[in-house]
mmCIF file of N, CA and C in Angstrom:
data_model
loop_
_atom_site.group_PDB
_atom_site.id
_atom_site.type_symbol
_atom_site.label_atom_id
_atom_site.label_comp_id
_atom_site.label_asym_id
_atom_site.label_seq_id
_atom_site.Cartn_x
_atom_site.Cartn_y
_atom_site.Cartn_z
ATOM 1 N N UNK A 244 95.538 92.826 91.884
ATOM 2 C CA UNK A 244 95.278 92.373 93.244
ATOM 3 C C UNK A 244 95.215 90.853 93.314
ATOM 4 N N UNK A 245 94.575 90.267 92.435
ATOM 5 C CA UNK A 245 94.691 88.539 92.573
ATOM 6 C C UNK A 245 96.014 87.868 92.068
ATOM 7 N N UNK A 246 96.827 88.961 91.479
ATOM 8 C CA UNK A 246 98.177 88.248 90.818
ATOM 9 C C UNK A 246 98.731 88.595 92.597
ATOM 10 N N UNK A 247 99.218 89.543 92.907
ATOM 11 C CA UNK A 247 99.175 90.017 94.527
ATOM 12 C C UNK A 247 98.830 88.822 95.649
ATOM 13 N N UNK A 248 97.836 88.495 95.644
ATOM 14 C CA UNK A 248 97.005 87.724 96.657
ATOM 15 C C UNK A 248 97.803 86.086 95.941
ATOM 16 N N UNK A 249 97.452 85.907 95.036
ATOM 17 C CA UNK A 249 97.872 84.620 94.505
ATOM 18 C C UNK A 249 99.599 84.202 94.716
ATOM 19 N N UNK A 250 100.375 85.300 94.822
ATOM 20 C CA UNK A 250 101.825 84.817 94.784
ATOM 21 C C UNK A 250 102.068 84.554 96.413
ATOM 22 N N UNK A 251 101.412 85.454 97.234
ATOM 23 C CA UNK A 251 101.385 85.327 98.262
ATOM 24 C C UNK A 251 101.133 84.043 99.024
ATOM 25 N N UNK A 252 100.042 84.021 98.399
ATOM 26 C CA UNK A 252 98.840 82.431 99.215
ATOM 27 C C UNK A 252 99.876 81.632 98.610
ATOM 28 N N UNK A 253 100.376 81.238 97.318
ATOM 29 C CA UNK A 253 101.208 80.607 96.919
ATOM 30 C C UNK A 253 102.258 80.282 97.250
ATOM 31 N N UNK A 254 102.905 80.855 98.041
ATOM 32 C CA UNK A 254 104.300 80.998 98.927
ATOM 33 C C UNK A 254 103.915 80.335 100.151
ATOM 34 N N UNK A 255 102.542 80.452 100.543
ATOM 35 C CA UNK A 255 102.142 80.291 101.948
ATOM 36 C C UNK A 255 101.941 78.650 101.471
ATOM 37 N N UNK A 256 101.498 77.934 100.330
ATOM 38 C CA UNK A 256 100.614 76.881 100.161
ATOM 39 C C UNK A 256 102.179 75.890 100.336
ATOM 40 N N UNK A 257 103.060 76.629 99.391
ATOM 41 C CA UNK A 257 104.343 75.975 99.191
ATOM 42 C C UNK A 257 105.185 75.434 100.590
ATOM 43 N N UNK A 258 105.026 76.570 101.226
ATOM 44 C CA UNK A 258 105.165 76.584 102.502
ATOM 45 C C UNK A 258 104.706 75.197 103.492
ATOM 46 N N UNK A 259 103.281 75.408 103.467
ATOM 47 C CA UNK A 259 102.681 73.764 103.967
ATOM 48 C C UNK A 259 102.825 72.542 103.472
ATOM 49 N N UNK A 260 103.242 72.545 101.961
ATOM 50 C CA UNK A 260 103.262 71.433 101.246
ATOM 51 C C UNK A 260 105.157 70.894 101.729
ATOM 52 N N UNK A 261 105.862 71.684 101.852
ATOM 53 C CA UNK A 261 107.283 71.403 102.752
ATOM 54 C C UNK A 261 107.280 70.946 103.929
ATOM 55 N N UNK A 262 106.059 71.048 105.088
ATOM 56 C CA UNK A 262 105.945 70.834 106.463
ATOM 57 C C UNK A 262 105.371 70.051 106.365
ATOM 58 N N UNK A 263 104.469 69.708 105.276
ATOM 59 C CA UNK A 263 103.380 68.306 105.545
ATOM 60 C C UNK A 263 104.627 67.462 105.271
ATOM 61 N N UNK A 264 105.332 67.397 103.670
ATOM 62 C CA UNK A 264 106.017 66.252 103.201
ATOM 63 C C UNK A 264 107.728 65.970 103.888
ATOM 64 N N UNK A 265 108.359 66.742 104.269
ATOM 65 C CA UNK A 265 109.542 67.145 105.155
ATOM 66 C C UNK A 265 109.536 66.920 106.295
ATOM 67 N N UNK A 266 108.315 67.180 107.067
ATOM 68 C CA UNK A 266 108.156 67.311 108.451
ATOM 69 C C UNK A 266 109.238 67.795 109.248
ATOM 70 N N UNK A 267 109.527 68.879 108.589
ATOM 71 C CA UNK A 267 110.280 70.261 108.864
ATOM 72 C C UNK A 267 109.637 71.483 110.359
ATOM 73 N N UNK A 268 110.474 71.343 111.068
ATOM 74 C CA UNK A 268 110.132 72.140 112.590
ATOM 75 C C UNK A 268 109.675 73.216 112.509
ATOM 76 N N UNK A 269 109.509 74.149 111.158
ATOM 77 C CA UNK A 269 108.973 75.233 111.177
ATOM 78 C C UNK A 269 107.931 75.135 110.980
ATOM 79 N N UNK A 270 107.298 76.989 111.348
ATOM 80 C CA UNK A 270 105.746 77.005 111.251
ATOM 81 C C UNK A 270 105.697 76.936 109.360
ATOM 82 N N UNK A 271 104.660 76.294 108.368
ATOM 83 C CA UNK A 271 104.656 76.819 107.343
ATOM 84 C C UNK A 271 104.673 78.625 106.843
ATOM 85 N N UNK A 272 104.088 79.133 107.694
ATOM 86 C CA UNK A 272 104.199 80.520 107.181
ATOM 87 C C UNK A 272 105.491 81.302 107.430
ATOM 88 N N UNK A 273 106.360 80.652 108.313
ATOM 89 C CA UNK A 273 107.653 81.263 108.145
ATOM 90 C C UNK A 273 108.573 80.627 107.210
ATOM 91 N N UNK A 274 107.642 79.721 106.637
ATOM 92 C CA UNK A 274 108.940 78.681 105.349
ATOM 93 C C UNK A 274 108.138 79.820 103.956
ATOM 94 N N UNK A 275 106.659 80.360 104.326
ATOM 95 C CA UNK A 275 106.399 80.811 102.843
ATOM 96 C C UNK A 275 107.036 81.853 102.657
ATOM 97 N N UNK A 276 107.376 82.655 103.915
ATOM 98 C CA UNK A 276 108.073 83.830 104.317
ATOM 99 C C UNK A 276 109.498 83.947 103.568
ATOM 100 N N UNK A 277 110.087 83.150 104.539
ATOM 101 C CA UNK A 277 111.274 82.882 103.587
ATOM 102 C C UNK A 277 111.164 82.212 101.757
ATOM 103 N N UNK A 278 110.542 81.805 101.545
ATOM 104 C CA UNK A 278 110.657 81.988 100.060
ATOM 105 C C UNK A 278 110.250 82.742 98.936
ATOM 106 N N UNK A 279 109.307 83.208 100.046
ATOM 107 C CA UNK A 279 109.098 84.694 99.387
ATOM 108 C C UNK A 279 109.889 85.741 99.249
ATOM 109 N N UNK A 280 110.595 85.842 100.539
ATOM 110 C CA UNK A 280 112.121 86.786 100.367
ATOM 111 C C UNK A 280 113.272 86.296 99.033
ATOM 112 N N UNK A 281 113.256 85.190 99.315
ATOM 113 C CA UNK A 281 114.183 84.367 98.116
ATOM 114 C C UNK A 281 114.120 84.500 97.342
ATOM 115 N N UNK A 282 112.609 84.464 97.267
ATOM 116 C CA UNK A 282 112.426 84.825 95.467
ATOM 117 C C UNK A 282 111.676 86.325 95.190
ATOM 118 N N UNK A 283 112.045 87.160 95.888
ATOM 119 C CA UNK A 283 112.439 88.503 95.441
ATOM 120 C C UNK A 283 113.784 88.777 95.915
ATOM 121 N N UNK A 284 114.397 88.426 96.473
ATOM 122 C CA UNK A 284 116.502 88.672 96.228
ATOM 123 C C UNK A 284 116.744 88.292 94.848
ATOM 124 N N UNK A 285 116.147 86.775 94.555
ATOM 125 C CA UNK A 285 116.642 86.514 93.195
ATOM 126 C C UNK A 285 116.320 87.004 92.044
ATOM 127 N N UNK A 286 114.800 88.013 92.490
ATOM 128 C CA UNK A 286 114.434 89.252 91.005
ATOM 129 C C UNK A 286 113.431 87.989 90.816
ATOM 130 N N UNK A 287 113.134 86.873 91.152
ATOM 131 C CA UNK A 287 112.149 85.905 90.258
ATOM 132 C C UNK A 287 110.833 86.491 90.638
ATOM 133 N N UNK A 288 110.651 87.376 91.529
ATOM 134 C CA UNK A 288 109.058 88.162 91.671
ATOM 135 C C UNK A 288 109.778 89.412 92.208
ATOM 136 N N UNK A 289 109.262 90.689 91.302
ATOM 137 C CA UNK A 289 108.888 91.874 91.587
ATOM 138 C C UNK A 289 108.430 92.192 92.679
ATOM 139 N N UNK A 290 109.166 93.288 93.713
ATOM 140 C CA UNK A 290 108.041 93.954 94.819
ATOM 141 C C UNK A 290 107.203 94.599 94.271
ATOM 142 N N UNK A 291 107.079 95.500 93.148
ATOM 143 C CA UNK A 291 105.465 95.851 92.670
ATOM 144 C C UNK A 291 104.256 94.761 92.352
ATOM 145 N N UNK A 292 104.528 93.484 92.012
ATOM 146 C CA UNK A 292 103.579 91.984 91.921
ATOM 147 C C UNK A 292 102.980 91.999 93.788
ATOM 148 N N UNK A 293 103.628 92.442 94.863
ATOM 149 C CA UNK A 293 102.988 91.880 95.988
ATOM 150 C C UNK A 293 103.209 93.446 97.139
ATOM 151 N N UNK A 294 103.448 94.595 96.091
ATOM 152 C CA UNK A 294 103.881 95.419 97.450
ATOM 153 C C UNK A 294 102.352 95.849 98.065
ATOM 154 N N UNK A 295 101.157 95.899 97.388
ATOM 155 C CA UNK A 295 99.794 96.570 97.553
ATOM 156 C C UNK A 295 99.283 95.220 98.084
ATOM 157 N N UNK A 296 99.274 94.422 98.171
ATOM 158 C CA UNK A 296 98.263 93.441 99.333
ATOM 159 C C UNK A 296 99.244 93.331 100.420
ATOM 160 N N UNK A 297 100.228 93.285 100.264
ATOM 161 C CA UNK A 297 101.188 93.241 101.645
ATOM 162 C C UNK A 297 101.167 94.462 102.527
ATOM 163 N N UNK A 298 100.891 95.626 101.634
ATOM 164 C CA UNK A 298 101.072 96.844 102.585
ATOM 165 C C UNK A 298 99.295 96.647 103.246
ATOM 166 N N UNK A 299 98.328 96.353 102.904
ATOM 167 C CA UNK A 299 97.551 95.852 102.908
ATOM 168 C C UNK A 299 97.025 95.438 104.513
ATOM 169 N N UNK A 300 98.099 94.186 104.426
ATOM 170 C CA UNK A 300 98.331 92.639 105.653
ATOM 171 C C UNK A 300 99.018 94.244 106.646
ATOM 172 N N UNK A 301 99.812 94.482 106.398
ATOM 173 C CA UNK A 301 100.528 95.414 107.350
ATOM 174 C C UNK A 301 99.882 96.378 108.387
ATOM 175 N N UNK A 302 98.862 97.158 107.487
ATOM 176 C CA UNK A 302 97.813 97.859 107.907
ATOM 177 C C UNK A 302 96.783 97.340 108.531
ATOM 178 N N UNK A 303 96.569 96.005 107.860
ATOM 179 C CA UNK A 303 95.180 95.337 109.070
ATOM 180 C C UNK A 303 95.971 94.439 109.885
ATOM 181 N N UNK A 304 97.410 94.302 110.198
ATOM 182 C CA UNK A 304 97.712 93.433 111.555
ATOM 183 C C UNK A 304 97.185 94.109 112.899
ATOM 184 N N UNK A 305 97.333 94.898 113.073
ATOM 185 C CA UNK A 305 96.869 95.123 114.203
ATOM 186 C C UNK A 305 95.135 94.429 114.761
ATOM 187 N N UNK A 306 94.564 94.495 114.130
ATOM 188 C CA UNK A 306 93.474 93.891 113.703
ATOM 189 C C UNK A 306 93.362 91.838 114.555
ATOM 190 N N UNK A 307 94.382 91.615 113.902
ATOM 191 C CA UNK A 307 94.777 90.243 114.445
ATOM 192 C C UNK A 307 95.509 90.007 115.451
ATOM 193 N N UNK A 308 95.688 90.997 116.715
ATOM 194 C CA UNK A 308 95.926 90.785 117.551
ATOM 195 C C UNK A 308 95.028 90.700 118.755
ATOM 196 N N UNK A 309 93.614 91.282 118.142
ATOM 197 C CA UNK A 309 92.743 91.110 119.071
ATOM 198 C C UNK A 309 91.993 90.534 120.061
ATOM 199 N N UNK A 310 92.016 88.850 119.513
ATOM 200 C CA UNK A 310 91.516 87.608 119.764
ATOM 201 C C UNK A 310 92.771 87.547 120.962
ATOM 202 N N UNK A 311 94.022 88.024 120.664
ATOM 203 C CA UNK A 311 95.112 87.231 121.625
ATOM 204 C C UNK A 311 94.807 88.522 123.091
ATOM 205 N N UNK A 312 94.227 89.616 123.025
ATOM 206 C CA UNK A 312 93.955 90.810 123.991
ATOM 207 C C UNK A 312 93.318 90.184 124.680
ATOM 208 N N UNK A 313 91.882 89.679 123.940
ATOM 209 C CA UNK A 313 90.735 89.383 124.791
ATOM 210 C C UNK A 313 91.616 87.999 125.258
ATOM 211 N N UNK A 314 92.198 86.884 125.085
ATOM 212 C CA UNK A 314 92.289 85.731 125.721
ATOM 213 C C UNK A 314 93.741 86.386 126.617
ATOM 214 N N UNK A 315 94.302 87.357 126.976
ATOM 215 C CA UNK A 315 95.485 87.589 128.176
ATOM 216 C C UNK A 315 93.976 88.448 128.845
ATOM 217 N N UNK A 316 93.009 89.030 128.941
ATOM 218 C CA UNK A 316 92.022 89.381 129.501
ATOM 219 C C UNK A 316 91.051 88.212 130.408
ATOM 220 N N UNK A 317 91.144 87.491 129.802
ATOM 221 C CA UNK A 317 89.723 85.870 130.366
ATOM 222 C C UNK A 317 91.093 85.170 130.855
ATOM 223 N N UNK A 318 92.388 85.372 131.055
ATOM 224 C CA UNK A 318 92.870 84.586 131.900
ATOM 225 C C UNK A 318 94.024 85.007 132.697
ATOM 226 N N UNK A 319 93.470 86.767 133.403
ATOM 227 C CA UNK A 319 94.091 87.165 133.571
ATOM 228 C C UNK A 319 94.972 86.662 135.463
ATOM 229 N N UNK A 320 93.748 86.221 135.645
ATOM 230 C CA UNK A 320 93.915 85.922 137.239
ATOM 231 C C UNK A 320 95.157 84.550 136.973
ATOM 232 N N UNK A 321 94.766 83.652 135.543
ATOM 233 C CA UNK A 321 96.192 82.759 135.985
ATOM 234 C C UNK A 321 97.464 83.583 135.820
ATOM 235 N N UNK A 322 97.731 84.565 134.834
ATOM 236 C CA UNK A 322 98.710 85.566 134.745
ATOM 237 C C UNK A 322 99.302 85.752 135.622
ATOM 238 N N UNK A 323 98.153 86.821 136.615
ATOM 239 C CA UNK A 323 98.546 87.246 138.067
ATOM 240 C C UNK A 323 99.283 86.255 139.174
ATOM 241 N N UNK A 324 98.622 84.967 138.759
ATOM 242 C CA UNK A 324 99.363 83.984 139.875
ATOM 243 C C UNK A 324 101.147 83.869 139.481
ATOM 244 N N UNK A 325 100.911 84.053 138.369
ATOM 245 C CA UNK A 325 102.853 84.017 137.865
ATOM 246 C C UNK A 325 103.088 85.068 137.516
ATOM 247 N N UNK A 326 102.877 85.739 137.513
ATOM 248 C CA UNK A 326 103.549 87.568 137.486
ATOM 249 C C UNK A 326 104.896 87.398 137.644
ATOM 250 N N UNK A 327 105.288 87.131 138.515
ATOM 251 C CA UNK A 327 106.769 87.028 139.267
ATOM 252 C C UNK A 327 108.334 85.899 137.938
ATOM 253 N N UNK A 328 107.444 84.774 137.755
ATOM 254 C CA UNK A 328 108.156 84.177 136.757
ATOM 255 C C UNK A 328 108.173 84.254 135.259
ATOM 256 N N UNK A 329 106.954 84.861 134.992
ATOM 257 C CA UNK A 329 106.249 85.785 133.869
ATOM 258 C C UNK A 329 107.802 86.516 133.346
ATOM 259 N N UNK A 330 107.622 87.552 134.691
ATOM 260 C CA UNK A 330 108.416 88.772 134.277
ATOM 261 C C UNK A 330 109.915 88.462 134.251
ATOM 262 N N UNK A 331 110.359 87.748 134.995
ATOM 263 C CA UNK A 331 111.794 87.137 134.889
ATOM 264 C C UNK A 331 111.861 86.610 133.435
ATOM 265 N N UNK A 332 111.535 85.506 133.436
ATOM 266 C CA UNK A 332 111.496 85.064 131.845
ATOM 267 C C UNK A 332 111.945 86.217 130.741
ATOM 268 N N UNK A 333 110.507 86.911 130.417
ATOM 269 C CA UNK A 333 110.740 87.721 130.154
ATOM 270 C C UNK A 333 111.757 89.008 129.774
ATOM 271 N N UNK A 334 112.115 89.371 131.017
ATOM 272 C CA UNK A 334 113.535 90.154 130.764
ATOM 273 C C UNK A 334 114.594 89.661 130.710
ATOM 274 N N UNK A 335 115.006 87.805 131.400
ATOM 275 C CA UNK A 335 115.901 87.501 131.439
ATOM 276 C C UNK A 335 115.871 87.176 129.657
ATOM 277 N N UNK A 336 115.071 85.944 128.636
ATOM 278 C CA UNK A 336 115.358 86.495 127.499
ATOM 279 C C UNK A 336 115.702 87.620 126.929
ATOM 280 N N UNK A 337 114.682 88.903 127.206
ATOM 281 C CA UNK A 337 115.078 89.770 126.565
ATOM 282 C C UNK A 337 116.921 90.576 126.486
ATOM 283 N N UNK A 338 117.170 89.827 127.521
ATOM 284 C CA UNK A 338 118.628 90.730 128.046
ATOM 285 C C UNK A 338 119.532 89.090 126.889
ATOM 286 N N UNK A 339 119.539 88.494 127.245
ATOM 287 C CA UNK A 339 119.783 86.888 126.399
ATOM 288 C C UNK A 339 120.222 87.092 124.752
ATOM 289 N N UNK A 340 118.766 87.958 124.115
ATOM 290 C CA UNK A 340 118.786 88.133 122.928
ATOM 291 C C UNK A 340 119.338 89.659 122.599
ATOM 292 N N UNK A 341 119.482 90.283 123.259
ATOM 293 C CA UNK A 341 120.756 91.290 123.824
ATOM 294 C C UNK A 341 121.609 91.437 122.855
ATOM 295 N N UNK A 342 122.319 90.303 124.385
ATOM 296 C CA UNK A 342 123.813 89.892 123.990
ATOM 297 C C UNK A 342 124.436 88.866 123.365
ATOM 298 N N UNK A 343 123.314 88.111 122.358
ATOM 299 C CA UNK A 343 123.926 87.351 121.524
ATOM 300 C C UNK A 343 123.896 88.523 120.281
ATOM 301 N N UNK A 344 122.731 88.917 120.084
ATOM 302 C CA UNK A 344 122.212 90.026 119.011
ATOM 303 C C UNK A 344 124.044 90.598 118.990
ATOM 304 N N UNK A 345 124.344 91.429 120.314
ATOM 305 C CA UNK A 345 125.226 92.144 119.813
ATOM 306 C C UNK A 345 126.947 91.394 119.516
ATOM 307 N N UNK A 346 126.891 90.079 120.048
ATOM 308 C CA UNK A 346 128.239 89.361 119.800
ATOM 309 C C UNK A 346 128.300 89.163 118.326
ATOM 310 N N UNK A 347 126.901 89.101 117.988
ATOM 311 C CA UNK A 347 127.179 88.003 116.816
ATOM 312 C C UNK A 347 127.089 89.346 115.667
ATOM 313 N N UNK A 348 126.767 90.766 116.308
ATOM 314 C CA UNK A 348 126.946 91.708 114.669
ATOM 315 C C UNK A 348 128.341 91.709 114.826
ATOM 316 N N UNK A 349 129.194 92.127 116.348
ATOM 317 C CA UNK A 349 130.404 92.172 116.567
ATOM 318 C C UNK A 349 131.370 91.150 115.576
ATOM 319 N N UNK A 350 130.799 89.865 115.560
ATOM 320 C CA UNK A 350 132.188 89.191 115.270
ATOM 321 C C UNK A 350 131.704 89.403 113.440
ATOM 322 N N UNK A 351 130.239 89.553 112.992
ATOM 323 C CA UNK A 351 130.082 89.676 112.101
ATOM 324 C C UNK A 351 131.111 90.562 111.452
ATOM 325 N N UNK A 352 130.809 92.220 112.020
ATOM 326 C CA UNK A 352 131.841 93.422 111.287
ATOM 327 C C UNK A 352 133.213 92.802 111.462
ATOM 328 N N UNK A 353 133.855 92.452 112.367
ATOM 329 C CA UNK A 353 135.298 91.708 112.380
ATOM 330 C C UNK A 353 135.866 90.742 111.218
ATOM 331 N N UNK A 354 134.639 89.998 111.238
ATOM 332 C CA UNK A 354 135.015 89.147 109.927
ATOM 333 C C UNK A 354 134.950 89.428 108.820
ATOM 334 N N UNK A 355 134.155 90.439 108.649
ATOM 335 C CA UNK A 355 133.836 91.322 107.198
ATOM 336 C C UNK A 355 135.196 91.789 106.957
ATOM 337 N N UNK A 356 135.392 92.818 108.118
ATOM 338 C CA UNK A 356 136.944 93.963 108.084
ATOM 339 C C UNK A 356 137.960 92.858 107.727
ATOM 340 N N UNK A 357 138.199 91.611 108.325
ATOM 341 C CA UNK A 357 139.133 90.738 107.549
ATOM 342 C C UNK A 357 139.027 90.328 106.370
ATOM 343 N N UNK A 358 137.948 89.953 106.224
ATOM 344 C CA UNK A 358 138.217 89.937 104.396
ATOM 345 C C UNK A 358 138.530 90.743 104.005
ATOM 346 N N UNK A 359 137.942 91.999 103.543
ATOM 347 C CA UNK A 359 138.176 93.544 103.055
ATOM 348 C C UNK A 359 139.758 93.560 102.886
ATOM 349 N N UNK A 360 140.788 93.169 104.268
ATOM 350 C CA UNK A 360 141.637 93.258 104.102
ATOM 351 C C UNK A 360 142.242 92.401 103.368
ATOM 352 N N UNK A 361 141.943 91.163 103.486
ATOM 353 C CA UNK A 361 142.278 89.916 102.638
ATOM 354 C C UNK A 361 142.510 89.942 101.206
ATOM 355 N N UNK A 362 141.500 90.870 101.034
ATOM 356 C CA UNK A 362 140.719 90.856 99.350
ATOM 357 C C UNK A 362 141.849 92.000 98.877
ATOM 358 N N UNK A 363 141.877 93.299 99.904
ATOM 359 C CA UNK A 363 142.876 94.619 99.645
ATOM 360 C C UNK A 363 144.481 93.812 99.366
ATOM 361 N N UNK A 364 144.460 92.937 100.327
ATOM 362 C CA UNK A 364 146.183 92.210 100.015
ATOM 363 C C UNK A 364 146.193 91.616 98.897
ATOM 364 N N UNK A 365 145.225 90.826 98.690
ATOM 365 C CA UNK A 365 144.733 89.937 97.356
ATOM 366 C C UNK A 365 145.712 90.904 95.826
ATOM 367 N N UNK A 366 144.966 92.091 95.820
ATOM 368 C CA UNK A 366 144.667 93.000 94.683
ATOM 369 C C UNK A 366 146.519 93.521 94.954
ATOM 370 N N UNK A 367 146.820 94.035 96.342
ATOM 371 C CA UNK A 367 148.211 94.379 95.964
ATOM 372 C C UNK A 367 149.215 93.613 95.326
ATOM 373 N N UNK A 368 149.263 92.468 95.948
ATOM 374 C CA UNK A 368 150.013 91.226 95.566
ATOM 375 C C UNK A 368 150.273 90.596 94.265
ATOM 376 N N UNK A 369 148.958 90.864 93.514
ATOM 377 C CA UNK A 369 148.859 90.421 92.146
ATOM 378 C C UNK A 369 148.841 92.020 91.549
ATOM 379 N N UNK A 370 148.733 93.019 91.940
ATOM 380 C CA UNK A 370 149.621 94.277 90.547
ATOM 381 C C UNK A 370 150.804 94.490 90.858
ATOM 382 N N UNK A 371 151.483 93.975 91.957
ATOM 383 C CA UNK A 371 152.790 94.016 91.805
ATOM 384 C C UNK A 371 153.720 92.922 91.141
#
């Protein structure tokens, strides 16, 4: 559990020490995030080293959303005054991230299927 907790916090510390000295636009915990992914793609940390405190964080998030309940509760009447631009926002992103979401798997599979073929011509070309 402290090898667990330690690679974690460690990722997170690494994380701040990039945003303090970089002064890099991200939040630190999405820079520890990402190097934490990094360095389990690259095999340099095991998911058994961090899968039991993470499943952990997973299980008590809900937990940490509470503070943000009670403060859309104590300010709900300014809410109510923008309801109207609230909700536009709202769906108009949501429809936004849509249709980039789906252009960009679109041209993704397209460009894949061209290589594939690229790579298939590649291989004929040179056994003949």
């Amino acid at each position: 559990m402290i090898r667990q907790c330690a690679i974690i916090f460690g990722c997170l510390a690494i994380g701040e020490l990039i945003v303090h000295y970089t002064s890099v636009r991200l939040p630190s915990s999405i820079i520890g995030m990402l190097l934490l992914t990094l360095l389990l793609k690259l095999g340099w940390i095991k998911l058994s080293w961090v899968k039991g405190f993470s499943d952990f964080l997973v299980k008590t998030l809900p937990f940490f959303f509470v503070p943000a309940g009670v403060a859309v509760m104590l300010y709900f009447d300014m809410i109510l005054s923008s309801f109207w631009a609230i909700l536009v926002a709202s769906l108009g992103s949501t429809v936004i991230v849509l249709v980039v979401t789906g252009w960009t798997h679109q041209y993704l599979r397209i460009r894949s299927k061209r290589r594939l073929v690229r790579k298939r011509e590649k291989i004929k070309s040179t056994s003949l």
